[in-house]
mmCIF file of C-alpha atoms and ligand atoms in Angstrom:
data_model
loop_
_atom_site.group_PDB
_atom_site.id
_atom_site.type_symbol
_atom_site.label_atom_id
_atom_site.label_comp_id
_atom_site.label_asym_id
_atom_site.label_seq_id
_atom_site.Cartn_x
_atom_site.Cartn_y
_atom_site.Cartn_z
ATOM 1 C CA MET A 1 1.474 -18.606 -16.687
ATOM 2 C CA LYS A 2 -1.097 -16.411 -17.364
ATOM 3 C CA THR A 3 -0.619 -12.774 -16.183
ATOM 4 C CA LEU A 4 -2.345 -9.526 -15.126
ATOM 5 C CA THR A 5 -1.524 -5.841 -16.177
ATOM 6 C CA VAL A 6 -1.283 -4.083 -12.622
ATOM 7 C CA SER A 7 -1.054 -0.567 -12.601
ATOM 8 C CA VAL A 8 -0.256 1.505 -9.222
ATOM 9 C CA VAL A 9 -1.320 5.406 -9.262
ATOM 10 C CA THR A 10 -0.922 8.328 -6.902
ATOM 11 C CA PRO A 11 -1.647 11.843 -7.530
ATOM 12 C CA ASP A 12 2.033 12.180 -8.092
ATOM 13 C CA GLY A 13 2.197 9.507 -10.762
ATOM 14 C CA GLN A 14 2.322 6.438 -12.127
ATOM 15 C CA VAL A 15 4.395 4.172 -9.090
ATOM 16 C CA LEU A 16 4.442 0.887 -11.361
ATOM 17 C CA GLU A 17 2.794 -0.608 -14.355
ATOM 18 C CA ASP A 18 3.696 -4.446 -14.859
ATOM 19 C CA GLU A 19 2.434 -8.058 -15.551
ATOM 20 C CA TYR A 20 2.040 -10.483 -12.432
ATOM 21 C CA GLU A 21 0.341 -13.670 -12.144
ATOM 22 C CA MET A 22 -1.282 -12.976 -8.538
ATOM 23 C CA VAL A 23 -2.199 -9.833 -6.559
ATOM 24 C CA SER A 24 -3.119 -9.895 -2.765
ATOM 25 C CA CYS A 25 -4.400 -7.079 -0.905
ATOM 26 C CA LYS A 26 -6.154 -6.062 2.091
ATOM 27 C CA ALA A 27 -9.440 -4.511 1.408
ATOM 28 C CA GLU A 28 -11.547 -3.271 4.187
ATOM 29 C CA THR A 29 -13.435 -6.131 4.115
ATOM 30 C CA GLY A 30 -10.886 -8.620 4.187
ATOM 31 C CA GLU A 31 -7.887 -10.102 2.192
ATOM 32 C CA LEU A 32 -8.637 -10.294 -1.490
ATOM 33 C CA GLY A 33 -6.765 -12.727 -3.800
ATOM 34 C CA ILE A 34 -6.745 -12.269 -7.321
ATOM 35 C CA LEU A 35 -6.214 -14.102 -10.249
ATOM 36 C CA PRO A 36 -5.924 -13.600 -14.328
ATOM 37 C CA GLY A 37 -9.975 -13.689 -15.166
ATOM 38 C CA HIS A 38 -11.406 -12.802 -11.733
ATOM 39 C CA ILE A 39 -14.585 -10.743 -11.868
ATOM 40 C CA PRO A 40 -15.011 -7.310 -12.105
ATOM 41 C CA LEU A 41 -14.905 -5.338 -8.702
ATOM 42 C CA VAL A 42 -13.938 -2.072 -6.742
ATOM 43 C CA ALA A 43 -13.301 -2.161 -3.443
ATOM 44 C CA PRO A 44 -11.481 0.278 -0.878
ATOM 45 C CA LEU A 45 -8.324 -0.692 0.830
ATOM 46 C CA ALA A 46 -6.624 -0.649 4.255
ATOM 47 C CA ILE A 47 -3.274 0.946 4.658
ATOM 48 C CA SER A 48 -1.520 -2.230 4.238
ATOM 49 C CA ALA A 49 0.919 -4.110 1.663
ATOM 50 C CA LEU A 50 -0.305 -4.684 -2.190
ATOM 51 C CA ARG A 51 1.580 -8.278 -2.488
ATOM 52 C CA LEU A 52 2.358 -9.023 -6.342
ATOM 53 C CA LYS A 53 3.668 -12.350 -7.350
ATOM 54 C CA ARG A 54 5.356 -13.360 -10.408
ATOM 55 C CA ASN A 55 8.218 -16.133 -11.124
ATOM 56 C CA ASN A 56 7.944 -17.566 -7.315
ATOM 57 C CA GLU A 57 8.671 -14.039 -6.216
ATOM 58 C CA GLU A 58 6.894 -11.680 -4.519
ATOM 59 C CA HIS A 59 7.013 -7.841 -4.818
ATOM 60 C CA LEU A 60 5.623 -5.441 -1.988
ATOM 61 C CA VAL A 61 4.124 -2.287 -2.533
ATOM 62 C CA ALA A 62 3.083 -0.120 0.545
ATOM 63 C CA VAL A 63 -0.306 1.233 0.306
ATOM 64 C CA SER A 64 -1.863 4.225 1.828
ATOM 65 C CA GLY A 65 -5.545 3.253 1.393
ATOM 66 C CA GLY A 66 -7.350 4.175 -1.788
ATOM 67 C CA PHE A 67 -9.094 1.748 -3.850
ATOM 68 C CA ILE A 68 -8.492 -1.150 -5.883
ATOM 69 C CA GLU A 69 -10.416 -1.858 -9.497
ATOM 70 C CA VAL A 70 -10.201 -5.199 -10.637
ATOM 71 C CA ARG A 71 -10.774 -6.376 -14.173
ATOM 72 C CA PRO A 72 -10.283 -9.818 -15.836
ATOM 73 C CA ASP A 73 -7.303 -8.760 -17.568
ATOM 74 C CA LYS A 74 -6.038 -5.538 -15.416
ATOM 75 C CA VAL A 75 -5.808 -4.327 -11.679
ATOM 76 C CA THR A 76 -5.577 -0.908 -11.217
ATOM 77 C CA VAL A 77 -4.850 0.780 -7.374
ATOM 78 C CA LEU A 78 -5.573 4.135 -6.856
ATOM 79 C CA ALA A 79 -3.965 5.530 -3.726
ATOM 80 C CA PRO A 80 -3.123 8.543 -1.818
ATOM 81 C CA SER A 81 0.326 7.513 -1.741
ATOM 82 C CA ALA A 82 2.420 4.105 -2.569
ATOM 83 C CA GLU A 83 5.959 3.160 -2.317
ATOM 84 C CA ARG A 84 8.013 -0.429 -3.469
ATOM 85 C CA ALA A 85 9.507 -1.858 -0.578
ATOM 86 C CA GLU A 86 12.567 -0.802 -2.170
ATOM 87 C CA ASP A 87 11.833 2.921 -2.257
ATOM 88 C CA ILE A 88 10.911 3.360 1.088
ATOM 89 C CA ASP A 89 13.193 5.391 3.226
ATOM 90 C CA VAL A 90 13.234 3.919 6.656
ATOM 91 C CA GLU A 91 14.417 7.052 8.455
ATOM 92 C CA ARG A 92 11.593 9.056 7.461
ATOM 93 C CA ALA A 93 9.028 6.371 8.307
ATOM 94 C CA LEU A 94 10.767 6.250 11.690
ATOM 95 C CA ALA A 95 10.610 10.178 12.148
ATOM 96 C CA ALA A 96 7.278 9.765 11.184
ATOM 97 C CA LYS A 97 6.348 7.399 13.456
ATOM 98 C CA GLU A 98 7.912 8.867 16.194
ATOM 99 C CA ARG A 99 6.124 12.443 15.649
ATOM 100 C CA ALA A 100 2.942 10.401 15.266
ATOM 101 C CA GLU A 101 3.386 8.924 18.253
ATOM 102 C CA LYS A 102 4.512 12.119 20.178
ATOM 103 C CA ARG A 103 1.100 13.723 19.177
ATOM 104 C CA LEU A 104 -0.980 10.843 20.326
ATOM 105 C CA ALA A 105 0.832 10.840 23.781
ATOM 106 C CA GLU A 106 -0.063 14.642 24.121
ATOM 107 C CA GLN A 107 -3.395 15.605 25.957
ATOM 108 C CA LYS A 108 -3.909 18.278 23.807
ATOM 109 C CA ASP A 109 -6.653 18.786 21.820
ATOM 110 C CA ILE A 110 -5.040 17.370 18.359
ATOM 111 C CA ASP A 111 -6.737 15.901 15.502
ATOM 112 C CA LYS A 112 -6.440 12.128 16.980
ATOM 113 C CA VAL A 113 -7.713 10.547 13.808
ATOM 114 C CA ARG A 114 -5.291 12.161 11.529
ATOM 115 C CA ALA A 115 -2.052 11.093 13.905
ATOM 116 C CA GLU A 116 -3.679 7.569 14.068
ATOM 117 C CA ALA A 117 -3.838 7.296 10.263
ATOM 118 C CA ALA A 118 0.282 8.964 10.035
ATOM 119 C CA LEU A 119 1.085 6.538 12.934
ATOM 120 C CA GLN A 120 -0.390 3.399 10.513
ATOM 121 C CA ARG A 121 1.297 4.614 7.456
ATOM 122 C CA ALA A 122 4.651 4.957 9.129
ATOM 123 C CA LEU A 123 4.373 1.430 10.550
ATOM 124 C CA ASN A 124 2.919 0.125 7.420
ATOM 125 C CA ARG A 125 5.872 1.153 5.659
ATOM 126 C CA LEU A 126 8.325 0.101 8.567
ATOM 127 C CA GLU A 127 6.935 -3.501 8.462
ATOM 128 C CA ILE A 128 7.017 -3.860 4.697
ATOM 129 C CA ALA A 129 10.582 -2.320 4.166
ATOM 130 C CA ARG A 130 11.866 -4.997 6.896
ATOM 131 C CA ARG A 131 10.503 -7.956 4.881
HETATM 132 P P1 LIG B 201 5.899 12.154 6.204
HETATM 133 O O1 LIG B 201 5.236 12.722 7.239
HETATM 134 O O2 LIG B 201 6.890 11.379 6.248
HETATM 135 O O3 LIG B 201 5.379 12.979 4.823
HETATM 136 P P2 LIG B 201 3.195 10.813 4.941
HETATM 137 O O4 LIG B 201 2.614 9.295 5.681
HETATM 138 O O5 LIG B 201 2.587 11.992 5.648
HETATM 139 O O6 LIG B 201 4.803 10.651 5.762
HETATM 140 P P3 LIG B 201 2.079 10.750 2.786
HETATM 141 O O7 LIG B 201 1.157 11.614 2.712
HETATM 142 O O8 LIG B 201 1.485 9.406 2.924
HETATM 143 O O9 LIG B 201 3.128 10.740 3.934
HETATM 144 O O10 LIG B 201 2.685 10.594 1.352
HETATM 145 C C1 LIG B 201 3.629 11.942 0.632
HETATM 146 C C2 LIG B 201 4.595 11.547 -0.217
HETATM 147 O O11 LIG B 201 5.690 11.167 0.521
HETATM 148 C C3 LIG B 201 4.138 10.452 -1.049
HETATM 149 O O12 LIG B 201 4.898 10.655 -2.504
HETATM 150 C C4 LIG B 201 4.907 9.130 -0.510
HETATM 151 O O13 LIG B 201 5.007 8.170 -1.547
HETATM 152 C C5 LIG B 201 6.233 9.966 -0.105
HETATM 153 N N1 LIG B 201 6.469 9.321 1.046
HETATM 154 C C6 LIG B 201 6.021 9.065 2.662
HETATM 155 N N2 LIG B 201 6.726 8.615 3.429
HETATM 156 C C7 LIG B 201 7.882 7.902 2.791
HETATM 157 C C8 LIG B 201 8.692 7.255 3.041
HETATM 158 N N3 LIG B 201 8.997 6.420 4.599
HETATM 159 N N4 LIG B 201 9.375 6.486 1.878
HETATM 160 C C9 LIG B 201 9.612 7.131 0.559
HETATM 161 N N5 LIG B 201 8.469 7.764 0.392
HETATM 162 C C10 LIG B 201 7.542 8.073 1.461
#
């Protein structure tokens, strides 16, 4: 089986670099499935799951947006933050979710866009940790 090198990088450092047979991600324009030999592209990512397939197993990584860069033999994801499913702290994500929901419910002059993004990051982590 042909593979691609997949690298996930954040400002805190590299989260993952390994070989996979297929990568699926959620670009802002829709789902992308990437196999070895894919044409080069760069696309912005949604707050979503990066799905990495190898040996009939799927590994999930939570990404908080950023970009995917595809080359025929390599996929690089540059994200503001990213965690492998097994590294997600569920308690922390639950606390972040509650904090964001409380902010959004208050009728104060808060930054709604920022609170909504924090809520999406927390929900994304919770969904990925649950799978
Ligand atoms: P919080 O309010 O809990 O910090 P956040 O969504 O604002 O959540 P980010 O700014 O996206 O957090 O990430 C900051 C750092 O914390 C990153 O290194 C990220 O990987 C890590 N991180 C955030 N939430 C979690 C979590 N639930 N489990 C593991 N790591 C997390």
